[in-house]
Coordinates of C-alpha atoms in Angstrom, one line a residue:
M1 CA 11.5 43.3 -54.7
L2 CA 8.3 45.3 -55.3
S3 CA 8.3 49.3 -55.4
R4 CA 5.9 51.0 -52.5
S5 CA 3.4 51.8 -55.0
V6 CA 2.8 48.4 -56.7
F7 CA 2.6 46.8 -53.0
A8 CA 0.0 49.5 -51.9
R9 CA -2.3 48.6 -55.1
Y10 CA -2.1 45.1 -54.1
L11 CA -3.0 46.1 -50.5
L12 CA -5.7 48.3 -51.3
V13 CA -7.1 45.7 -53.9
A14 CA -6.9 42.8 -51.3
I15 CA -8.7 45.1 -49.0
V16 CA -11.4 45.7 -51.4
S17 CA -12.2 42.3 -52.1
A18 CA -12.4 41.3 -48.6
F19 CA -14.8 43.7 -47.8
V20 CA -16.5 42.8 -50.7
A21 CA -16.5 39.3 -50.0
M22 CA -18.0 40.2 -46.4
A23 CA -20.9 42.2 -47.9
T24 CA -21.9 39.6 -50.1
A25 CA -21.5 36.8 -47.5
A26 CA -23.8 38.7 -45.1
T27 CA -26.3 39.8 -47.7
A28 CA -26.7 36.0 -48.9
V29 CA -27.1 35.1 -45.3
T30 CA -30.0 37.2 -44.5
A31 CA -31.6 37.1 -48.0
H32 CA -32.4 33.1 -47.3
N33 CA -33.2 33.8 -43.5
D34 CA -35.9 36.2 -43.6
G35 CA -36.3 36.3 -39.9
F36 CA -36.5 32.6 -39.8
N37 CA -33.9 31.6 -37.1
E38 CA -35.8 34.1 -34.6
R39 CA -38.9 32.8 -35.4
I40 CA -38.2 29.0 -35.3
L41 CA -36.5 29.8 -31.8
N42 CA -39.8 31.5 -30.5
C43 CA -41.7 28.6 -31.8
I44 CA -39.2 26.3 -29.7
E45 CA -40.1 28.3 -26.5
T46 CA -43.8 27.9 -26.8
R47 CA -43.4 24.1 -27.1
D48 CA -46.7 24.0 -29.2
A49 CA -46.4 23.2 -32.8
N50 CA -50.1 24.9 -33.4
S51 CA -48.6 28.4 -31.9
D52 CA -48.7 31.4 -34.0
Q53 CA -44.9 31.4 -33.6
C54 CA -44.5 28.0 -35.3
I55 CA -47.0 29.0 -38.2
A56 CA -44.9 32.0 -38.7
A57 CA -41.8 30.0 -38.7
L58 CA -43.1 27.6 -41.5
E59 CA -44.3 30.8 -43.6
V60 CA -40.6 31.8 -44.2
S61 CA -39.0 28.6 -43.5
P62 CA -36.5 27.5 -46.3
V63 CA -37.6 24.0 -46.3
D64 CA -41.5 23.0 -46.6
S65 CA -43.4 21.2 -43.8
N66 CA -43.1 17.9 -44.9
F67 CA -39.8 18.4 -43.7
F68 CA -40.9 18.9 -40.3
R69 CA -43.2 16.2 -40.3
V70 CA -40.5 13.5 -41.4
L71 CA -38.1 15.0 -38.8
A72 CA -41.0 14.9 -36.1
D73 CA -41.3 11.1 -37.2
N74 CA -38.0 10.4 -37.2
L75 CA -37.5 11.9 -33.1
D76 CA -40.5 9.8 -32.3
N77 CA -39.1 6.6 -33.8
M78 CA -35.5 7.4 -32.0
P79 CA -35.0 5.0 -29.0
A80 CA -35.5 6.6 -25.5
K81 CA -32.2 7.9 -24.2
E82 CA -31.3 5.5 -20.8
E83 CA -31.4 7.4 -17.9
P84 CA -27.9 7.4 -16.3
Q85 CA -27.6 4.9 -13.4
P86 CA -26.9 6.7 -10.2
E87 CA -23.4 5.8 -8.5
V88 CA -23.4 3.2 -5.9
D89 CA -21.2 3.0 -3.2
V90 CA -20.8 -0.7 -3.1
Y91 CA -18.5 -0.3 0.2
A92 CA -21.2 1.1 1.9
L93 CA -23.4 -1.1 0.7
V94 CA -21.2 -4.0 2.4
K95 CA -20.4 -2.1 5.3
E96 CA -24.4 -2.2 6.0
C97 CA -24.0 -6.0 5.0
A98 CA -21.6 -6.6 7.6
A99 CA -23.5 -5.0 10.6
T100 CA -26.3 -7.3 9.8
Q101 CA -24.6 -10.5 10.2
D102 CA -26.4 -12.6 7.9
L103 CA -25.8 -12.9 4.3
E104 CA -29.2 -13.7 3.6
S105 CA -30.2 -10.0 5.1
E106 CA -31.5 -7.7 2.2
E107 CA -28.6 -5.3 2.6
C108 CA -26.3 -8.4 1.7
V109 CA -28.4 -9.6 -1.3
V110 CA -28.6 -5.3 -2.5
A111 CA -24.4 -5.2 -1.9
L112 CA -24.2 -8.6 -3.8
E113 CA -26.3 -7.8 -6.4
Q114 CA -24.6 -4.0 -6.7
S115 CA -21.0 -5.6 -6.8
G116 CA -21.7 -7.5 -10.0
L117 CA -19.6 -10.5 -8.2
S118 CA -20.7 -14.1 -7.7
L119 CA -21.1 -15.1 -3.9
D120 CA -17.6 -16.6 -3.5
E121 CA -16.2 -13.7 -5.3
F122 CA -17.7 -11.3 -3.3
K123 CA -16.7 -13.0 0.1
S124 CA -13.1 -13.3 -0.7
K125 CA -13.1 -9.6 -2.3
F126 CA -14.8 -8.3 1.0
A127 CA -13.6 -10.9 3.5
A128 CA -11.7 -8.3 5.5
K129 CA -14.8 -6.3 5.9
L130 CA -17.3 -9.1 6.1
G131 CA -14.8 -11.3 8.5
Y132 CA -17.4 -13.5 10.4
L133 CA -19.3 -13.6 7.4
A134 CA -16.9 -15.4 5.2
K135 CA -16.4 -18.1 7.9
K136 CA -20.1 -18.5 8.7
D137 CA -20.6 -20.5 5.5
Q138 CA -17.5 -22.8 6.2
M139 CA -18.1 -25.9 7.9
T140 CA -15.6 -26.7 10.6
S141 CA -14.9 -29.9 11.7
M142 CA -17.4 -29.2 15.2
M143 CA -20.0 -28.2 13.2
K144 CA -19.7 -31.7 11.1
T145 CA -19.7 -33.6 14.4
C146 CA -22.2 -31.9 15.9
L147 CA -24.6 -32.6 12.6
E148 CA -23.2 -36.3 12.5
L149 CA -24.3 -36.7 16.7
K150 CA -27.4 -35.4 15.7
A151 CA -28.3 -37.5 13.2
K152 CA -27.5 -40.6 15.2
L153 CA -30.3 -39.8 17.3
N154 CA -33.1 -41.4 15.7
G155 CA -34.0 -44.8 16.6
K156 CA -31.7 -45.2 19.9
S157 CA -33.2 -46.2 23.4
S158 CA -33.4 -43.8 26.0
D159 CA -30.4 -44.9 27.8
E160 CA -28.6 -44.6 24.4
M161 CA -29.9 -40.9 24.0
Y162 CA -29.0 -39.9 27.6
D163 CA -25.1 -40.3 26.5
L164 CA -25.7 -38.9 22.8
V165 CA -27.7 -35.9 24.1
E166 CA -24.5 -35.1 26.5
K167 CA -22.0 -35.2 23.6
I168 CA -24.7 -33.3 21.2
N169 CA -24.9 -30.4 23.6
Y170 CA -20.9 -30.2 23.9
A171 CA -20.6 -30.6 20.4
C172 CA -23.3 -28.3 19.0
R173 CA -22.2 -25.5 21.3
K174 CA -18.7 -25.1 20.2
A175 CA -20.0 -25.4 16.7
L176 CA -22.1 -22.5 17.3
V177 CA -19.8 -20.0 19.0
E178 CA -17.6 -21.2 15.8
S179 CA -20.4 -20.5 13.2
H180 CA -20.8 -16.8 14.6
M181 CA -24.5 -17.2 14.1
N182 CA -27.2 -17.4 16.5
A183 CA -28.9 -20.6 17.2
A184 CA -32.0 -20.1 14.9
Q185 CA -29.9 -19.0 11.9
F186 CA -27.6 -22.3 12.7
W187 CA -30.3 -24.8 13.1
S188 CA -32.0 -22.9 9.8
K189 CA -28.9 -23.4 7.9
H190 CA -28.2 -27.1 9.3
R191 CA -31.1 -29.0 9.7

């Protein structure tokens, strides 16, 4: 065990060594600084490389002016930062799409693009919200009957056409209701 006097001597040497180390480090930092830190900050604040503050900073700079030219060239050659994309509320877009009742509307096109899904994936994922829209593109048996009867109109006599027109009116009215489309949408889609 160390005596008190030996311990006090070791303690005194350690404290003095710590003070000397701190004083030496502080002197070394300020010796190489020469006010450069403050001057370079003032230069940056001006945002003008030709300002007096930037010239003053270069005068006491620990590096030569070529360093700053290379740095500027490197900064000019850096790829531009991509702007972060704003968050998109896909469900709000789907709601707007469902309100139009038309998958080809601008709202539905935007909702489909923002979702990143294919048309079938979009329909299946948002079937509950789209409800009627998912059914709109499905061909029902009554739709097929309507279109088949309409195709048979060509080349018929007036007597044959009379009976066929009655069947077409009945079948196509039912098909229109099943499609959840208005007449213009239905006939533009099923020519």
